[in-house]
C-alpha positions as a printed NumPy array, in Angstrom:
array([[142.938,  63.308,  87.426],
       [140.879,  62.408,  84.455],
       [141.519,  59.782,  82.033],
       [139.67 ,  56.862,  80.308],
       [140.058,  54.338,  83.118],
       [139.864,  56.692,  86.305],
       [138.638,  55.775,  89.695],
       [138.397,  58.957,  92.135],
       [137.091,  59.612,  95.421],
       [134.264,  62.086,  95.396],
       [134.643,  62.485,  99.262],
       [136.441,  65.604,  98.573],
       [134.432,  67.424,  95.938],
       [133.147,  70.691,  97.05 ],
       [134.213,  74.029,  98.747],
       [132.165,  77.034,  98.774],
       [133.281,  80.604,  99.608],
       [129.884,  81.537, 101.374],
       [128.529,  80.976, 104.943],
       [125.224,  80.09 , 106.187],
       [123.793,  80.295, 109.747],
       [123.303,  76.619, 110.608],
       [125.203,  75.798, 113.845],
       [123.655,  72.25 , 114.368],
       [124.502,  71.264, 110.898],
       [128.071,  72.426, 110.885],
       [128.807,  70.614, 114.209],
       [127.434,  67.113, 113.072],
       [128.682,  67.49 , 109.631],
       [132.313,  68.844, 110.446],
       [132.63 ,  65.889, 112.91 ],
       [131.834,  63.303, 109.72 ],
       [134.272,  65.116, 107.602],
       [136.977,  65.144, 110.193],
       [136.396,  61.349, 110.76 ],
       [136.794,  60.63 , 107.057],
       [139.618,  62.832, 106.449],
       [141.882,  61.735, 109.521],
       [140.996,  58.158, 110.276],
       [141.884,  56.321, 107.066],
       [143.601,  57.118, 103.97 ],
       [141.617,  57.678, 100.799],
       [141.26 ,  54.269,  99.358],
       [140.186,  52.789, 102.965],
       [137.734,  55.654, 103.317],
       [136.056,  55.226,  99.878],
       [135.546,  51.682, 100.054],
       [135.196,  50.714, 103.774],
       [133.375,  48.007, 105.297],
       [129.296,  48.423, 105.09 ],
       [129.526,  48.087, 108.927],
       [131.57 ,  51.038, 109.266],
       [129.208,  53.402, 107.61 ],
       [128.133,  56.114, 109.855],
       [124.756,  57.348, 108.502],
       [124.004,  60.635, 108.475],
       [121.663,  62.464, 110.771],
       [117.924,  62.308, 110.165],
       [117.408,  65.832, 111.02 ],
       [120.064,  68.032, 109.493],
       [119.333,  71.853, 109.362],
       [119.196,  72.824, 105.71 ],
       [122.119,  75.02 , 104.355],
       [122.057,  74.379, 100.614],
       [122.524,  71.774,  98.019],
       [124.061,  71.281,  94.877],
       [120.903,  71.241,  93.03 ],
       [119.641,  74.407,  94.719],
       [122.339,  76.201,  93.088],
       [121.636,  75.069,  89.594],
       [119.383,  77.406,  87.632],
       [119.804,  79.946,  90.304],
       [119.65 ,  83.452,  88.787],
       [122.653,  85.573,  88.697],
       [122.638,  89.206,  89.307],
       [125.153,  91.959,  89.074],
       [125.694,  94.621,  91.717],
       [122.609,  96.584,  90.839],
       [120.27 ,  93.866,  91.029],
       [119.931,  93.219,  87.405],
       [119.726,  89.621,  86.193],
       [122.489,  88.817,  83.926],
       [122.587,  85.061,  83.743],
       [121.942,  81.69 ,  85.616],
       [124.054,  79.007,  87.114],
       [123.903,  76.243,  84.994],
       [126.521,  73.672,  86.65 ],
       [129.367,  73.485,  89.035],
       [132.91 ,  72.452,  88.249],
       [134.366,  70.101,  91.063],
       [137.952,  70.022,  91.612],
       [139.808,  67.334,  93.09 ],
       [140.844,  69.504,  95.92 ],
       [137.65 ,  69.504,  98.016],
       [135.829,  72.483,  96.711],
       [133.629,  73.716,  93.758],
       [136.209,  75.701,  91.719],
       [133.821,  77.384,  89.245],
       [130.293,  78.156,  88.602],
       [129.29 ,  77.647,  85.001],
       [126.8  ,  80.572,  84.076],
       [124.507,  80.752,  80.973],
       [124.432,  84.161,  79.512],
       [122.682,  85.717,  76.592],
       [120.169,  83.957,  74.373],
       [116.482,  83.401,  74.637],
       [114.4  ,  80.595,  76.024],
       [117.656,  78.653,  76.072],
       [118.493,  79.456,  72.323],
       [121.806,  81.315,  71.631],
       [122.847,  81.252,  75.12 ],
       [126.702,  80.869,  76.032],
       [128.38 ,  79.301,  78.977],
       [131.208,  81.229,  80.814],
       [132.927,  79.976,  84.136],
       [133.284,  82.165,  87.088],
       [135.385,  81.359,  90.169],
       [133.127,  80.223,  92.777],
       [134.905,  81.963,  95.488],
       [133.756,  85.362,  93.931],
       [130.067,  84.367,  93.733],
       [127.968,  85.952,  96.747],
       [125.208,  83.293,  97.354],
       [122.008,  84.914,  98.651],
       [120.053,  81.74 ,  99.556],
       [117.008,  83.373, 100.949],
       [116.433,  85.375,  97.673],
       [117.75 ,  82.365,  95.653],
       [120.172,  84.503,  93.773],
       [123.889,  84.716,  93.054],
       [125.745,  88.222,  92.93 ],
       [128.942,  88.774,  90.722],
       [130.856,  92.08 ,  90.157],
       [130.497,  91.655,  86.464],
       [127.828,  93.274,  83.864],
       [125.978,  91.302,  81.424],
       [128.135,  92.588,  78.435],
       [131.348,  91.866,  80.41 ],
       [130.026,  88.11 ,  80.832],
       [129.218,  87.972,  77.13 ],
       [132.859,  88.774,  76.186],
       [134.425,  86.351,  78.183],
       [135.655,  83.102,  76.494],
       [133.227,  80.432,  76.065],
       [133.388,  77.148,  78.405],
       [133.129,  73.932,  76.675],
       [132.508,  70.661,  78.792],
       [135.044,  68.621,  76.457],
       [137.838,  70.675,  77.969],
       [136.977,  68.971,  81.591],
       [136.998,  65.546,  79.562],
       [140.52 ,  66.163,  78.124],
       [141.954,  67.6  ,  81.363],
       [142.892,  70.757,  79.412],
       [140.615,  72.912,  81.498],
       [142.858,  74.318,  84.338],
       [142.663,  77.594,  86.318],
       [145.697,  78.9  ,  84.64 ],
       [143.716,  78.636,  81.375],
       [140.974,  81.088,  82.623],
       [140.908,  84.564,  81.287],
       [142.575,  87.053,  83.31 ],
       [140.111,  89.666,  84.75 ],
       [140.449,  93.463,  84.777],
       [142.455,  94.368,  87.971],
       [139.445,  96.806,  89.188],
       [137.2  ,  93.654,  89.368],
       [136.857,  91.453,  92.472],
       [137.035,  88.408,  90.679],
       [140.254,  86.445,  91.021],
       [142.008,  83.63 ,  89.249],
       [142.166,  80.248,  90.797],
       [145.411,  78.473,  91.357],
       [147.021,  75.516,  89.468],
       [144.737,  72.319,  89.828],
       [142.809,  69.768,  87.933],
       [139.112,  69.679,  87.762],
       [137.506,  66.331,  88.263],
       [133.895,  66.34 ,  86.976],
       [130.972,  68.785,  86.628],
       [128.341,  68.406,  89.145],
       [125.473,  67.412,  86.965],
       [127.046,  64.17 ,  85.868],
       [126.883,  62.905,  89.5  ],
       [122.938,  63.248,  89.784],
       [120.826,  60.053,  89.026],
       [124.096,  57.842,  88.76 ],
       [123.574,  54.298,  89.887],
       [125.297,  53.188,  93.239],
       [126.379,  49.828,  93.228],
       [127.785,  47.203,  95.7  ],
       [130.991,  45.419,  95.446],
       [129.086,  42.771,  93.46 ],
       [127.92 ,  45.335,  90.796],
       [124.518,  45.238,  91.972],
       [122.635,  48.362,  91.916],
       [121.643,  49.679,  95.604],
       [120.5  ,  53.184,  94.888],
       [121.007,  56.559,  93.023],
       [122.66 ,  59.685,  93.836],
       [119.774,  62.415,  94.362],
       [121.889,  65.36 ,  95.615],
       [125.052,  66.63 ,  97.507],
       [124.61 ,  68.281, 100.96 ],
       [126.936,  71.022, 101.488],
       [128.099,  72.024, 105.104],
       [128.26 ,  75.497, 106.663],
       [132.01 ,  75.437, 105.849],
       [131.766,  74.831, 102.307],
       [132.393,  70.82 , 101.995],
       [130.088,  68.488, 100.786],
       [129.732,  66.056, 103.8  ],
       [126.89 ,  63.935, 102.259],
       [125.544,  62.274,  99.237],
       [121.96 ,  61.928,  99.549],
       [120.939,  58.809,  98.059],
       [117.592,  57.341,  96.958],
       [117.096,  53.848,  97.543],
       [114.122,  51.223,  97.491],
       [110.7  ,  51.925,  95.86 ],
       [109.514,  51.724,  92.321],
       [108.776,  54.406,  89.888],
       [109.357,  56.934,  92.449],
       [107.16 ,  55.773,  94.672],
       [107.843,  54.237,  98.279],
       [111.561,  55.38 ,  97.938],
       [113.556,  57.13 , 100.755],
       [116.626,  59.222, 100.997],
       [119.6  ,  58.277, 102.973],
       [122.581,  60.65 , 103.807],
       [125.833,  58.634, 103.199],
       [129.215,  60.312, 104.14 ],
       [131.044,  61.226, 100.973],
       [134.092,  59.234, 102.411],
       [132.319,  56.085, 101.68 ],
       [131.524,  56.658,  97.924],
       [133.927,  56.333,  95.145],
       [132.886,  57.134,  91.597],
       [133.954,  55.265,  88.269],
       [133.95 ,  57.912,  85.833],
       [134.248,  55.719,  82.8  ],
       [131.394,  53.296,  83.577],
       [129.433,  56.346,  85.17 ],
       [128.442,  54.754,  88.486],
       [129.22 ,  54.935,  92.095],
       [130.808,  52.259,  94.39 ],
       [129.562,  51.784,  97.863],
       [130.452,  48.632,  99.853],
       [126.981,  48.012, 101.597],
       [124.006,  46.091, 100.564],
       [120.623,  47.348,  99.348],
       [119.178,  45.816, 102.669],
       [121.727,  47.961, 104.7  ],
       [120.731,  51.183, 102.83 ],
       [117.017,  50.451, 103.294],
       [117.54 ,  49.851, 106.965],
       [119.478,  53.016, 107.513],
       [117.861,  56.121, 108.951],
       [115.776,  58.125, 106.563],
       [117.044,  61.502, 105.71 ],
       [114.89 ,  64.758, 105.811],
       [115.8  ,  68.252, 105.468],
       [114.817,  70.497, 108.152],
       [113.894,  74.181, 107.311],
       [114.36 ,  73.312, 103.664],
       [112.198,  76.137, 102.447]])
């Protein structure tokens, strides 16, 4: 739920409707997700003891990340480019609800943003493209998406335009939308004493569509000497108003955590 003073768990942010072949990642990530979902209530999960943090594997086979989806080209059924993914709308119900697609314009001028239900987008990771069952002309006729509708909590699934019955696209259910994904990147992570301990670099998505880890950058200076750590999402809580994320560990604990590296990223 979104309002001026809102503290929400970003443990349950993203759900995708596509599958990637990555058995080892699925097993490890599913176990971490189930631990976070079943062992504690949400308040305890999001701000537990630093000693309880189970750091992510240092060798996670690569599925896809939220930043990989940004700027991915969108094509129609004939293979013609009709737009690009600009952002993701994250719901409070553990999934990516919509992709925000940029269509029209030239070199970023005159383009318009429209929302597409994420479950109706086919992601082709190897080709770095997303396929939808709409033409460019149909996209351009859709109502424009405005980010302030998220801020005011007025952007809900029932407000989205109905699609032609012959189209594959479907309407979502009734649910609130928490935040657009871009706003999470490079946000400061602070400890319980409000001391900065790192920054959010990316969101790692599991094979079954959950965001299991927040990839956190810690240490270094001016981008030199830093390392990435995979932090289970149930240990992260975002303060939307102050644009920061709470994690009950010290910077020293983060720096001692296993370094995260992608396997088969390319």
